[in-house]
CSV table of C-alpha atoms in Angstrom, one decimal:
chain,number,residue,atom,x,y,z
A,750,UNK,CA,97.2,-51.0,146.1
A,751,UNK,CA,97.8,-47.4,145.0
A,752,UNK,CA,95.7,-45.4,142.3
A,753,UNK,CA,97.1,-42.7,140.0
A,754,UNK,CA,96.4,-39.0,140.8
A,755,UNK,CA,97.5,-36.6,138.1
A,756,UNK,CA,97.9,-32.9,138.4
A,757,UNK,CA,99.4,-29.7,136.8
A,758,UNK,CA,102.3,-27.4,138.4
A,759,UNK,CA,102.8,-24.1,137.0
A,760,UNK,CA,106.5,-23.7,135.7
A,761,UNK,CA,108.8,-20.6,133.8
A,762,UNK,CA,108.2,-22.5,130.6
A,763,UNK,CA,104.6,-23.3,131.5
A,764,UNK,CA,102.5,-26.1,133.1
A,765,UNK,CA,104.3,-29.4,133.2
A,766,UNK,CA,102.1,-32.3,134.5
A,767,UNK,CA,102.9,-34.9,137.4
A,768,UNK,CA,101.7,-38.6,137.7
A,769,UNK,CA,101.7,-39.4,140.8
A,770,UNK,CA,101.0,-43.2,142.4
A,771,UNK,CA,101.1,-43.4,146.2
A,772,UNK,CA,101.2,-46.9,148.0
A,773,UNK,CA,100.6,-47.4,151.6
A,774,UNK,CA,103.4,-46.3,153.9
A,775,UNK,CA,105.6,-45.0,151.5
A,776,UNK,CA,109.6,-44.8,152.2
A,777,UNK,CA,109.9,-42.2,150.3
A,778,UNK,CA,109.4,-40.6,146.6
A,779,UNK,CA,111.1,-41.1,143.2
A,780,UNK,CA,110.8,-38.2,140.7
A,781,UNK,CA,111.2,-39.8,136.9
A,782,UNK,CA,111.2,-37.4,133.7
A,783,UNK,CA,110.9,-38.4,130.3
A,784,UNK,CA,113.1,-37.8,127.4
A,785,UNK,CA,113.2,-35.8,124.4
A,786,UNK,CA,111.9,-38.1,121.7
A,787,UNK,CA,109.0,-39.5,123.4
A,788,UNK,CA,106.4,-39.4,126.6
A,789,UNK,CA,106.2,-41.6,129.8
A,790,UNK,CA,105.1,-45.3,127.9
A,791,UNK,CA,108.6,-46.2,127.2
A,792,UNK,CA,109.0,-49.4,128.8
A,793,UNK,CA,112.0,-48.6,131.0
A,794,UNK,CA,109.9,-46.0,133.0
A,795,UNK,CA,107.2,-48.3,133.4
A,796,UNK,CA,108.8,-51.3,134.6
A,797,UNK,CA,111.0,-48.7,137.1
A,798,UNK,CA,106.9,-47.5,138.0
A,799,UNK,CA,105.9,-51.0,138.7
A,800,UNK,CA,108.9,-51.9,140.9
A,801,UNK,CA,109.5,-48.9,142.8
A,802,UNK,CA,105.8,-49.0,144.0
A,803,UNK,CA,106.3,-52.7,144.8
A,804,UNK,CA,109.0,-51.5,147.2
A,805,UNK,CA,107.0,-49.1,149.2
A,806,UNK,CA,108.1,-46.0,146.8
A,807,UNK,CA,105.5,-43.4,145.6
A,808,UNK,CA,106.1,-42.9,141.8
A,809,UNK,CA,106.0,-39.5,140.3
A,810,UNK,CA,106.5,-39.2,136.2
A,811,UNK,CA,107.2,-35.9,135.3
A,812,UNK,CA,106.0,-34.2,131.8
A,813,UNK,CA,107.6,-31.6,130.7
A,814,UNK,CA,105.3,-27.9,129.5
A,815,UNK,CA,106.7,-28.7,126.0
A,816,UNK,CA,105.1,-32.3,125.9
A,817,UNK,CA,102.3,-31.1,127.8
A,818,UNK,CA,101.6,-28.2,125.5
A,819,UNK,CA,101.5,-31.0,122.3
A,820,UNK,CA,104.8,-29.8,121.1
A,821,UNK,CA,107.2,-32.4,119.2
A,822,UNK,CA,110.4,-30.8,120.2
A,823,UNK,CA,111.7,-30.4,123.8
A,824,UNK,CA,113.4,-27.0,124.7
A,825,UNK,CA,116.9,-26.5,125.5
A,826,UNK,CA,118.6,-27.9,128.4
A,827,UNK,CA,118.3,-24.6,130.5
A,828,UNK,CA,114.4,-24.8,129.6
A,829,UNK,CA,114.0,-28.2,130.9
A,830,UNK,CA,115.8,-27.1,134.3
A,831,UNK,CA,113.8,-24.5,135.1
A,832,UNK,CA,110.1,-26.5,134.6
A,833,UNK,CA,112.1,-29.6,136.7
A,834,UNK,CA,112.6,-28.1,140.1
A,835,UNK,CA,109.7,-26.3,140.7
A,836,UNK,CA,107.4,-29.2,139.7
A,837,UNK,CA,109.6,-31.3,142.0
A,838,UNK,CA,109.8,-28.5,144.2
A,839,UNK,CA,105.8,-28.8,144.6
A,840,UNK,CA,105.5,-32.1,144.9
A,841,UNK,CA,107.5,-32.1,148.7
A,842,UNK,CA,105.5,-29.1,149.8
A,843,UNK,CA,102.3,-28.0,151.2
A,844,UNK,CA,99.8,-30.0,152.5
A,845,UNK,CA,99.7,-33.3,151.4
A,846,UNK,CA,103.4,-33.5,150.4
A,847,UNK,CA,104.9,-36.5,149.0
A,848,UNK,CA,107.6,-38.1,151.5
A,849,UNK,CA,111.0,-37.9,151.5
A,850,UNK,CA,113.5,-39.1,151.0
A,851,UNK,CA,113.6,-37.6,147.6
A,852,UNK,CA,115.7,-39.9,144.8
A,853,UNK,CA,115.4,-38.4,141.2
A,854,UNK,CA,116.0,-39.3,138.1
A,855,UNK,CA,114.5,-40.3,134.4
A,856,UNK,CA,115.4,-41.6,130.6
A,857,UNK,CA,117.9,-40.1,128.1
A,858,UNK,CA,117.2,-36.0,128.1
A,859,UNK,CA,115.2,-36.7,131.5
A,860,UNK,CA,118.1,-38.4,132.8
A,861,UNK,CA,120.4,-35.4,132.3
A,862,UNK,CA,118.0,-32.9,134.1
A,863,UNK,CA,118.2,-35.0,137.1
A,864,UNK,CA,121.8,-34.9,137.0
A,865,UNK,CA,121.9,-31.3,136.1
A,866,UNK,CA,119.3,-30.5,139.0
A,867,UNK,CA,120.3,-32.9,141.9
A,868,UNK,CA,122.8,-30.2,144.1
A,869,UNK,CA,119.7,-27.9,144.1
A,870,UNK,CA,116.7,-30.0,144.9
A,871,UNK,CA,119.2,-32.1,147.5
A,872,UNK,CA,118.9,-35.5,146.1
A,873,UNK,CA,119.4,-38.5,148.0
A,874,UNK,CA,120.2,-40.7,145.1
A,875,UNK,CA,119.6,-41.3,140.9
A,876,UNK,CA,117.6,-43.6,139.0
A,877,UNK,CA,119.3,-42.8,135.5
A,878,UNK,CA,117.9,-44.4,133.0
A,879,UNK,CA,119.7,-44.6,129.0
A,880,UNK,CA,122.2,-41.7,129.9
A,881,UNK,CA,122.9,-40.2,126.8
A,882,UNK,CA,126.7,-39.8,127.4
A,883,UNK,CA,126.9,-38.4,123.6
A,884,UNK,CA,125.1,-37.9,120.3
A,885,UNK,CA,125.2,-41.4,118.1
A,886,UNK,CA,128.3,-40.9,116.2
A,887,UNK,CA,129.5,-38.2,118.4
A,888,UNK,CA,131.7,-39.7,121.0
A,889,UNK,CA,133.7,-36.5,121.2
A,890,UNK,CA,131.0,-34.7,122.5
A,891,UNK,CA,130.7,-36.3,126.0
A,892,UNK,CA,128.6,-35.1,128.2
A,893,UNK,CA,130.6,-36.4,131.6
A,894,UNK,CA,130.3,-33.1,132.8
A,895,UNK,CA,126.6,-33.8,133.4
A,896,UNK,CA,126.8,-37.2,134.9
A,897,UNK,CA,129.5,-35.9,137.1
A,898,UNK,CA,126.5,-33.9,138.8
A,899,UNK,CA,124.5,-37.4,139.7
A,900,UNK,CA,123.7,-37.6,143.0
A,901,UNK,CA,125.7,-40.3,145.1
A,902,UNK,CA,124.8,-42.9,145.3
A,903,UNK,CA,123.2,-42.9,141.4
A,904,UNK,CA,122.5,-46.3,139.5
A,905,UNK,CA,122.4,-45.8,135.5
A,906,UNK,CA,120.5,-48.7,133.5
A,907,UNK,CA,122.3,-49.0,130.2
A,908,UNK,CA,121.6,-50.8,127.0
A,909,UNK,CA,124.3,-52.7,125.8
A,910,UNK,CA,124.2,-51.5,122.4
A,911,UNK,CA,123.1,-47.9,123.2
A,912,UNK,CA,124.2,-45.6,120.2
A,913,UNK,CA,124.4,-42.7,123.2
A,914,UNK,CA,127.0,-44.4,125.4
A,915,UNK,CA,127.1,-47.8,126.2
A,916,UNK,CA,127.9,-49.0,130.1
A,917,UNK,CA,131.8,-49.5,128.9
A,918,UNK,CA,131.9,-45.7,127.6
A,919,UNK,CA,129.9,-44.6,130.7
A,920,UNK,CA,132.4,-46.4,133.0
A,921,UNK,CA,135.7,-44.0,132.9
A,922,UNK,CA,133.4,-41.0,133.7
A,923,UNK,CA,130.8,-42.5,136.1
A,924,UNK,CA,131.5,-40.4,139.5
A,925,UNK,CA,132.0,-41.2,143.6
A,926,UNK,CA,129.0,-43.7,144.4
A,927,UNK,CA,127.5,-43.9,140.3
A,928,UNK,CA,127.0,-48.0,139.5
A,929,UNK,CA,126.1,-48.9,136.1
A,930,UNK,CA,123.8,-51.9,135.1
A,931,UNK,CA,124.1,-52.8,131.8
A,932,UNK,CA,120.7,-54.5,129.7
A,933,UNK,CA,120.5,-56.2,126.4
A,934,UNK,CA,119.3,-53.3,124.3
A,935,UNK,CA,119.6,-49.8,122.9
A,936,UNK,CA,118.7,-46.3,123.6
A,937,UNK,CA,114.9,-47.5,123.4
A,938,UNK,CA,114.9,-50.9,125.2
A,939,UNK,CA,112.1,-53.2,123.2
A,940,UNK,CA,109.4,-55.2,124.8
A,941,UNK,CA,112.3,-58.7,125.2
A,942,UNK,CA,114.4,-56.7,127.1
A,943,UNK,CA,111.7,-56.0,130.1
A,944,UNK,CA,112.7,-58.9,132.4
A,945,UNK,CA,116.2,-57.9,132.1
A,946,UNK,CA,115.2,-54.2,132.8
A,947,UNK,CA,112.9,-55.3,135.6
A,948,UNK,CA,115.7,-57.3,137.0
A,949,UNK,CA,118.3,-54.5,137.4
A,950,UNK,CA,116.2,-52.0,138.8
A,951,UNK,CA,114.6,-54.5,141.2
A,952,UNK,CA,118.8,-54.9,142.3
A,953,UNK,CA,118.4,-51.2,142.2
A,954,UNK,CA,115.5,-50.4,144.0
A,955,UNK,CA,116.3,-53.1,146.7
A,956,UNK,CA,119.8,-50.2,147.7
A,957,UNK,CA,117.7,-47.1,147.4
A,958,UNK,CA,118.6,-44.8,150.5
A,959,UNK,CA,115.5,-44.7,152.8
């Protein structure tokens, strides 16, 4: 049984907000941000919630100062960096410090801060979730050079008909130790695809590091 604490962390950009659910005898924590369109109810970060704390993991969902401040927008990438590792920072300091291991990780935008992030907050593994590998309509505008920066080992979760990248574009670029999952769905995975989504990250989730 674990109950949700929430609390704020000071940031560059602001105070960015943590959701934080602690089960007994953690093996370690996973850090999830959100992405740019949207806050932490899309379904694919709940169901990874539900089954990561099912495996013993504490759960923290990361808002970003922009959503937190009831803007509609999210910052630039540089932005979003700099409110990401000092909230994560936080959260694996002091007293009463979540556990390591420490796996990061998150949807679309949030997905590329992990990636962006993991050297410096010395990742042991990704949970990326809808890697947008490109704008819809854009596939010349990759954005490899970001997932090249995942943390091995790294698991994406990938609809099959994402307009960002599906797991056959993500393939050719995915680096040392990156798996892809492919689900039935898009960028935004609707409410038939959860028992496929809670499928592959149960797979993953049962390979995390700990």
């Amino acid at each position: 049984m674990s109950t949700e604490r929430v609390r704020e962390v000071a940031t560059p950009q602001g105070p960015g907000r943590v959701h934080v659910w602690r089960p007994p005898r953690p093996r370690g924590t996973v850090a999830l941000g959100h992405g740019a369109g949207g806050g932490l109810g899309a379904l694919d970060l709940t169901v990874a919630r539900e089954v990561l704390l099912g495996h013993g993991w504490v759960v923290a969902l990361v808002e970003q100062p922009w959503l937190v401040a009831g803007r509609r927008i999210a910052g630039r990438p540089p932005t979003l960096d700099e409110a990401w590792v000092p909230i994560v920072e936080a959260l694996l300091a002091g007293r009463g410090r979540l556990p390591r291991p420490r796996v990061v990780g998150g949807r679309s935008a949030g997905a590329r801060v992990a990636c962006r992030t993991a050297a410096q907050l010395n990742a042991a593994a990704g949970l990326l979730l809808s890697f947008p590998l490109h704008p819809p309509g854009r596939p010349d505008r990759l954005r490899a050079d970001e997932l090249a920066l995942a943390p091995n080992p790294s698991w994406v979760v990938q609809g099959t008909k994402d307009p960002f990248g599906t797991g056959a574009e993500l393939t050719p670029y995915l680096p040392a130790g990156t798996s892809v999952l492919e689900v039935t769905g898009s960028h935004s995975f609707p409410k038939s695809s959860g028992a496929a989504l809670r499928a592959a990250i149960e797979t993953v989730a049962g390979m995390l590091p700990d």
